[in-house]
Coordinates of C-alpha atoms in Angstrom, one line a residue:
Chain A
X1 CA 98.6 124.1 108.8
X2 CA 102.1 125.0 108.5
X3 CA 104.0 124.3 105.0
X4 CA 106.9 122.5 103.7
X5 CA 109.3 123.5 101.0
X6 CA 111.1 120.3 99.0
X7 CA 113.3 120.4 96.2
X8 CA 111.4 119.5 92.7
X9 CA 114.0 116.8 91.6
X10 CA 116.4 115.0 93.0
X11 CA 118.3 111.9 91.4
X12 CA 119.6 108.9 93.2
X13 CA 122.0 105.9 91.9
X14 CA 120.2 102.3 92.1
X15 CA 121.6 100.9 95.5
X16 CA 122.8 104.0 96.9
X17 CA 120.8 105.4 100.2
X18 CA 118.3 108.0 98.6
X19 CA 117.7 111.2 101.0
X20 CA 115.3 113.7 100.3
X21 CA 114.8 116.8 102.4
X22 CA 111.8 118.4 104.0
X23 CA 111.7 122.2 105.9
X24 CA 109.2 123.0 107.8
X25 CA 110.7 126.1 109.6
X26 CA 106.9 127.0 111.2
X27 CA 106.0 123.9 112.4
X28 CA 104.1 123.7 115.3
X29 CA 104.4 122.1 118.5
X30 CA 101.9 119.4 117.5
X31 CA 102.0 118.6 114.3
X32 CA 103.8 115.4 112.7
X33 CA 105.6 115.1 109.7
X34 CA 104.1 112.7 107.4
X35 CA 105.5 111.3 104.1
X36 CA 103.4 109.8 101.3
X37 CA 104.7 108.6 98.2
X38 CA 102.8 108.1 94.5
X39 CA 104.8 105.9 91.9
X40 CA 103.1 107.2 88.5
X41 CA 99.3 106.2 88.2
X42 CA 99.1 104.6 91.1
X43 CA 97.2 105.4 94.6
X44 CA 99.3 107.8 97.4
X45 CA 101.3 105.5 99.7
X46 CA 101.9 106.1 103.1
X47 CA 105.8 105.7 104.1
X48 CA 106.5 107.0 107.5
X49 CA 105.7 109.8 110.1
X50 CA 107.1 111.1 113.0
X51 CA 106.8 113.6 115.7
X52 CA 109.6 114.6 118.0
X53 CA 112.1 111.3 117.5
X54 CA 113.6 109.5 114.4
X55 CA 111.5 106.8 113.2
X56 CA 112.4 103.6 111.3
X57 CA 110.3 101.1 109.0
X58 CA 110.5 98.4 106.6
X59 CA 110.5 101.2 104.1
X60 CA 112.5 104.0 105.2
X61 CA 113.9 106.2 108.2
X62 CA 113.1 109.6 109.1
X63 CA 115.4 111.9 110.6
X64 CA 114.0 115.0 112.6
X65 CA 116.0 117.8 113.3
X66 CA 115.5 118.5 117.1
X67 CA 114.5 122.2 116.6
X68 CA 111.7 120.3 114.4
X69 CA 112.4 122.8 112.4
X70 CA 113.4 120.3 109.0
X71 CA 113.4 116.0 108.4
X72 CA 114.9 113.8 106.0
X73 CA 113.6 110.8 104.3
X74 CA 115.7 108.0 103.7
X75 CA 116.0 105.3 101.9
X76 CA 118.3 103.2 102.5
X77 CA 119.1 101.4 99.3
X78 CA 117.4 102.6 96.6
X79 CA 115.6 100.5 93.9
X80 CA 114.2 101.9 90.5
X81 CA 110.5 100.9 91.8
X82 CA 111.1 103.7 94.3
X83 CA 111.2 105.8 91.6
X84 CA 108.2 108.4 92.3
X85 CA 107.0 111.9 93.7
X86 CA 107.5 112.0 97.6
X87 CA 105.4 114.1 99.7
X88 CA 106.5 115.7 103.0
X89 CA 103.4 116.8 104.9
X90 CA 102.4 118.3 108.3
X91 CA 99.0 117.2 110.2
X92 CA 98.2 117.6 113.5
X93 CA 95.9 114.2 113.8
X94 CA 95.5 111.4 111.6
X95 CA 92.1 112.6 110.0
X96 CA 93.2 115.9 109.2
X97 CA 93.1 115.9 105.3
X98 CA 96.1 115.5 103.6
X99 CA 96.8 118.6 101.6
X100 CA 99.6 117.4 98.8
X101 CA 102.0 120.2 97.5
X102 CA 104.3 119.6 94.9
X103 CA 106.7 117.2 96.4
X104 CA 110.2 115.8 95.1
X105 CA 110.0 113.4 92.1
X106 CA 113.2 111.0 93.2
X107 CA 114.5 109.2 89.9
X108 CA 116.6 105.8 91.1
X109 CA 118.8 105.5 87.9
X110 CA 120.4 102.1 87.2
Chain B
X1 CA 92.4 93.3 105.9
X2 CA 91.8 94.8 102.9
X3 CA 92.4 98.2 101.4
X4 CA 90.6 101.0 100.2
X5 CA 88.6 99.6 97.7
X6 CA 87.8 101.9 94.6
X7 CA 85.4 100.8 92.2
X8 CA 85.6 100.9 88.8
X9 CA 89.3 101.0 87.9
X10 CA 88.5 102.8 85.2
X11 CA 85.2 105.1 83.6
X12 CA 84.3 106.2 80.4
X13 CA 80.8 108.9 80.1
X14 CA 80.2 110.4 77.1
X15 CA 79.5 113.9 77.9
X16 CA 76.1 114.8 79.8
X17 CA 76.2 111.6 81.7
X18 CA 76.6 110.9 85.3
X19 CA 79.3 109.3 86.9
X20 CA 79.2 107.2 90.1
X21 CA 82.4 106.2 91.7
X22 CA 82.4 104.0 95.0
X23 CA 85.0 103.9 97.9
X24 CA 84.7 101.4 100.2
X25 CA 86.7 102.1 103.4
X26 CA 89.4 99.9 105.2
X27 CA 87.8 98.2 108.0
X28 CA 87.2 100.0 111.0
X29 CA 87.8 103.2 108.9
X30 CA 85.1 105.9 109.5
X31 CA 87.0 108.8 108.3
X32 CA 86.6 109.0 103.8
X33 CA 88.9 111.8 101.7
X34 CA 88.0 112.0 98.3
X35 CA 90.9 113.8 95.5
X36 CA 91.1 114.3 92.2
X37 CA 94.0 114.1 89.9
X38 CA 94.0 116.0 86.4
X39 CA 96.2 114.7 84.6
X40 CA 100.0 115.8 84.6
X41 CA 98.8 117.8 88.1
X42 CA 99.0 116.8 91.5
X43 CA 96.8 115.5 93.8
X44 CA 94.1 118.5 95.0
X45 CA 91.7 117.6 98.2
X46 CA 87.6 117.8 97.7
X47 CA 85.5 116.2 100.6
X48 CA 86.5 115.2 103.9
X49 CA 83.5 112.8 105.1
X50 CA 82.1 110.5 108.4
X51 CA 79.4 109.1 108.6
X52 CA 76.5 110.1 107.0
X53 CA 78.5 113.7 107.8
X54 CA 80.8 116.2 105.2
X55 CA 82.6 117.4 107.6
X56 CA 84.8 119.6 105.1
X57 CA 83.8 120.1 101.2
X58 CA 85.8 122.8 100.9
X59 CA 87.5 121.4 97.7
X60 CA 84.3 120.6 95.8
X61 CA 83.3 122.2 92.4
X62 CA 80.4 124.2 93.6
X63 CA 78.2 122.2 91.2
X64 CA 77.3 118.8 89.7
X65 CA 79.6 117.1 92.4
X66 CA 78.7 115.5 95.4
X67 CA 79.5 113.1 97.9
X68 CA 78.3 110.7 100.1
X69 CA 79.2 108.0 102.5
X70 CA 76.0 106.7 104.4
X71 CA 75.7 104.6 107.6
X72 CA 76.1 101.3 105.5
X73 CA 77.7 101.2 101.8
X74 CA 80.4 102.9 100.1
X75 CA 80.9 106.2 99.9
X76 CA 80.1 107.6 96.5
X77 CA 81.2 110.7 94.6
X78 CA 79.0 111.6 92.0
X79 CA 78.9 113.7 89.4
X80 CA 76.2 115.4 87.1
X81 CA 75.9 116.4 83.5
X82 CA 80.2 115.5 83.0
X83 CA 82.1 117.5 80.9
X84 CA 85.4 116.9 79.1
X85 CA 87.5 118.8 82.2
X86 CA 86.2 116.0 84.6
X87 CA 88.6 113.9 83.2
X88 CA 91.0 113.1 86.1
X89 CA 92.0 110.1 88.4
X90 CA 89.5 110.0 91.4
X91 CA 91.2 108.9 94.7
X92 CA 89.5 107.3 98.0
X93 CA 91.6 107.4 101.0
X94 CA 90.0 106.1 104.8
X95 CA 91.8 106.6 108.0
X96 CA 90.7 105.4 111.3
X97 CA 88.3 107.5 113.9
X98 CA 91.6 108.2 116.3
X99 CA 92.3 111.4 118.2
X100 CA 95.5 111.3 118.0
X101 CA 98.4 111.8 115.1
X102 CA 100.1 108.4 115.5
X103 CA 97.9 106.6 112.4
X104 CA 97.8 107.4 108.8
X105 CA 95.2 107.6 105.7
X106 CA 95.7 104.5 103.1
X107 CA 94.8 105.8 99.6
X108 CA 92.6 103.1 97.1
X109 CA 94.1 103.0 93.5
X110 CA 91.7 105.1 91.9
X111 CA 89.2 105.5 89.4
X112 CA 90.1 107.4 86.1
X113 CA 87.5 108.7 84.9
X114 CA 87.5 109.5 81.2
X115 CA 84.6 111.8 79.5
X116 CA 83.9 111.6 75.7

């Protein structure tokens, strides 16, 4: 599976729309982007995934480039319980296994 | 609809013990990932399971661990003989049997295991 590069950090103002990057640059033409999310001690969380268009949930939007080639999570008003490490993750079906790099940890600060 | 059920929370086995942790899958769910979590690292895959099937164990310690998930029951990861390094948080995650990308894994809240 292709790999994605994030930035370690980021920090984001309580209320204001969090966005947090993704490239994939040798993404293939089936795989999805996936984002997971684990707020400290607790269980990963699914979010959102997408393959070709821009998705939106209850919990966030994510925008795909349309060479695929990077995405963006957002969220649209940030709360301090978003506060957690974000995963961006490529899988061509739903029972590959999730292979978790680094991810960003997001800080909503009040 | 439930979740991932992981049980116990939490483990203590004083080293030289075994520990038995149980995942019981989302309904309908016949796909089972086990991972571990040391602590202050991030999340590293270990068994990919179906039915009565590994179908990748590529992340398992080469001994005392194992992994199950038989036609009726939990699955269960066990380990042998623990040792002070086994101390982690054990997640479960399940995800349906589609051939397609268009679902997602749900994750259980884990077990965290202690060894004394």
């Amino acid at each position: 599976d292709a790999k994605t590069t994030q930035p370690t950090s980021m920090d984001c103002a309580e209320g204001r729309a969090a966005n947090l990057p993704c490239n994939h640059s040798t993404i293939s033409g089936n795989e999805y982007v996936y984002w997971y999310r684990q707020i400290h001690s607790q269980g990963p969380q699914y979010i959102i995934h997408g393959l070709k268009n821009n998705e939106t949930n209850e919990m966030a939007s994510l925008i795909i480039t349309e060479d695929r080639k990077s995405s963006t999570l957002i969220l649209p008003h940030a709360t301090l319980r978003d506060t957690a490490v974000y995963y961006c993750i490529l899988m061509k079906t739903s029972y590959d296994k999730v292979i978790f790099g680094p991810g960003t940890s997001l800080s909503v600060i009040p | 609809n439930a979740g991932v059920m992981q049980n116990p929370r939490h483990l203590v086995r004083r080293r030289g013990q075994e520990a038995r942790l149980r995942c019981s899958p989302m309904k309908g769910h016949s796909h089972v990932y086990w991972y571990r979590q040391l602590p202050e690292e991030g999340l590293k895959f270990m068994v990919y399971l179906q039915k009565e099937n590994i179908i990748d164990e590529s992340g398992m310690p080469k001994e005392r661990f194992s992994a199950e998930f038989p036609k009726e029951g939990p699955s269960i990861l066990r380990i042998q003989q623990v040792v002070r390094g086994d101390s982690a948080a054990y997640f479960c995650a399940s995800s349906p049997p589609s051939h397609s990308g268009d679902t997602e894994a749900f994750f259980g809240q884990g077990t965290r295991l202690t060894v004394v």
